[in-house]
Amino acid sequence: MTKTARIATTALAACAIALAGAAYFALDPATNAIFPRCPFLTLTGLKCPGCGSQRAIHCLLHADIRGAAAYNFLLVASLPAVALLLVGELVRKRRPGFYAAVNNTKFTAGVLLAVTGWWILRNIMGW
């Protein structure tokens, strides 16, 4: 991919993220029908690991961390890990050791274990 194509792709992605952020800021997914419902919840009656994420994002954009955690605690709790992964990607070439530390099998297995545990517990405990 050429440098121009990378810049164009990055700009397009930034615009899409900004547009989605504006939509989630302006419109409440809890009351607005344009946001999709969870197909897993609709089909099974059980919550998936991502259920409540749209409402949690809306709350986070309004600085309501408690409300966001009530909708999807895993999303809020995973923000530091996501930040580490983003930083690791940004410094990938300058700090390959840091990148390797946050992009390894143990980290990935831990994320998989946390998501699976959250999925099971939220349905057993009714979170």
Coordinates of N, CA and C in Angstrom, one line a residue, residues 61-122:
L61 N -19.7 8.6 26.3 CA -19.5 9.9 25.6 C -20.1 11.1 26.3
H62 N -21.0 10.8 27.3 CA -21.6 11.8 28.1 C -20.9 11.8 29.5
A63 N -19.8 11.1 29.6 CA -19.0 11.1 30.9 C -19.7 10.4 32.0
D64 N -20.6 9.5 31.7 CA -21.4 8.8 32.8 C -20.8 7.4 32.9
I65 N -19.7 7.2 33.6 CA -19.0 6.0 33.7 C -19.8 5.0 34.5
R66 N -20.5 5.4 35.5 CA -21.3 4.5 36.3 C -22.5 3.9 35.5
G67 N -23.1 4.7 34.7 CA -24.2 4.3 33.8 C -23.6 3.3 32.7
A68 N -22.4 3.6 32.2 CA -21.8 2.7 31.2 C -21.5 1.4 31.8
A69 N -21.0 1.4 33.0 CA -20.6 0.1 33.7 C -21.9 -0.7 34.0
A70 N -23.0 0.0 34.3 CA -24.2 -0.7 34.5 C -24.7 -1.4 33.2
Y71 N -24.5 -0.8 32.1 CA -25.0 -1.4 30.8 C -24.0 -2.6 30.4
N72 N -22.7 -2.3 30.5 CA -21.8 -3.4 30.1 C -20.4 -3.1 30.8
F73 N -20.3 -3.8 31.9 CA -19.1 -3.6 32.8 C -17.8 -4.0 32.0
L74 N -17.9 -5.1 31.3 CA -16.7 -5.5 30.5 C -16.2 -4.5 29.6
L75 N -17.1 -3.8 28.9 CA -16.6 -2.8 28.0 C -15.8 -1.7 28.7
V76 N -16.4 -1.2 29.8 CA -15.7 -0.2 30.6 C -14.3 -0.7 31.2
A77 N -14.4 -1.9 31.7 CA -13.2 -2.5 32.3 C -12.1 -2.8 31.3
S78 N -12.5 -3.0 30.0 CA -11.5 -3.3 29.0 C -10.8 -2.1 28.3
L79 N -11.3 -0.9 28.6 CA -10.7 0.3 28.0 C -9.2 0.4 28.2
P80 N -8.7 0.2 29.4 CA -7.2 0.3 29.6 C -6.5 -0.7 28.7
A81 N -7.0 -2.0 28.6 CA -6.4 -3.0 27.7 C -6.4 -2.5 26.2
V82 N -7.5 -2.0 25.8 CA -7.6 -1.5 24.4 C -6.7 -0.3 24.2
A83 N -6.5 0.6 25.2 CA -5.5 1.6 25.1 C -4.1 1.1 25.0
L84 N -3.8 0.1 25.7 CA -2.4 -0.5 25.6 C -2.2 -1.1 24.2
L85 N -3.2 -1.8 23.7 CA -3.1 -2.4 22.4 C -2.9 -1.3 21.3
L86 N -3.6 -0.2 21.4 CA -3.5 0.9 20.5 C -2.1 1.5 20.6
V87 N -1.6 1.8 21.8 CA -0.3 2.3 21.9 C 0.7 1.4 21.4
G88 N 0.6 0.1 21.6 CA 1.5 -0.9 21.1 C 1.5 -0.9 19.6
E89 N 0.4 -0.7 19.0 CA 0.3 -0.6 17.5 C 1.0 0.6 17.0
L90 N 0.8 1.7 17.7 CA 1.4 3.0 17.3 C 2.9 3.0 17.4
V91 N 3.4 2.3 18.4 CA 4.9 2.3 18.6 C 5.5 1.0 18.1
R92 N 4.8 0.3 17.3 CA 5.2 -1.1 16.8 C 6.7 -1.1 16.3
K93 N 7.0 -0.2 15.4 CA 8.4 -0.2 14.8 C 9.4 0.4 15.8
R94 N 9.1 1.4 16.6 CA 10.0 2.0 17.5 C 10.3 1.2 18.7
R95 N 9.3 0.5 19.2 CA 9.4 -0.3 20.5 C 8.8 -1.7 20.2
P96 N 9.5 -2.5 19.5 CA 9.0 -3.9 19.2 C 8.9 -4.7 20.4
G97 N 9.6 -4.5 21.4 CA 9.5 -5.2 22.7 C 8.2 -5.0 23.4
F98 N 7.8 -3.7 23.4 CA 6.5 -3.4 24.0 C 5.3 -4.0 23.2
Y99 N 5.4 -3.8 21.9 CA 4.4 -4.4 21.0 C 4.3 -5.9 21.2
A100 N 5.4 -6.6 21.3 CA 5.4 -8.1 21.5 C 4.8 -8.4 22.9
A101 N 5.1 -7.6 23.9 CA 4.5 -7.8 25.2 C 3.0 -7.7 25.3
V102 N 2.4 -6.8 24.6 CA 1.0 -6.7 24.6 C 0.3 -7.5 23.5
N103 N 1.0 -8.0 22.6 CA 0.4 -8.9 21.5 C 1.0 -10.3 21.6
N104 N 0.8 -10.9 22.7 CA 1.3 -12.3 22.8 C 0.1 -13.2 23.1
T105 N 0.5 -14.5 23.1 CA -0.5 -15.6 23.3 C -1.2 -15.5 24.7
K106 N -0.4 -15.2 25.8 CA -0.9 -15.1 27.1 C -2.0 -14.0 27.2
F107 N -1.7 -12.9 26.7 CA -2.6 -11.7 26.7 C -3.9 -12.1 26.0
T108 N -3.7 -12.7 24.8 CA -4.9 -13.1 24.0 C -5.7 -14.1 24.7
A109 N -5.1 -15.1 25.3 CA -5.8 -16.1 26.1 C -6.5 -15.5 27.3
G110 N -5.9 -14.5 28.0 CA -6.5 -13.8 29.1 C -7.8 -13.1 28.6
V111 N -7.7 -12.4 27.5 CA -8.9 -11.7 27.0 C -10.0 -12.7 26.7
L112 N -9.7 -13.8 26.0 CA -10.6 -14.8 25.7 C -11.3 -15.4 27.0
L113 N -10.5 -15.7 28.0 CA -11.0 -16.2 29.3 C -11.9 -15.1 29.9
A114 N -11.5 -13.9 29.9 CA -12.3 -12.8 30.5 C -13.7 -12.7 29.8
V115 N -13.7 -12.7 28.5 CA -14.9 -12.5 27.7 C -15.8 -13.7 27.9
T116 N -15.3 -14.9 27.9 CA -16.1 -16.1 28.2 C -16.6 -16.1 29.6
G117 N -15.8 -15.8 30.5 CA -16.3 -15.7 31.9 C -17.4 -14.7 32.1
W118 N -17.2 -13.5 31.5 CA -18.2 -12.4 31.5 C -19.5 -12.9 30.9
W119 N -19.4 -13.6 29.8 CA -20.6 -14.1 29.0 C -21.4 -15.1 29.9
I120 N -20.7 -16.0 30.6 CA -21.4 -17.0 31.5 C -21.9 -16.3 32.7
L121 N -21.1 -15.5 33.4 CA -21.5 -14.9 34.7 C -22.7 -13.9 34.5
R122 N -22.7 -13.1 33.4 CA -23.8 -12.2 33.3 C -25.1 -12.8 33.1

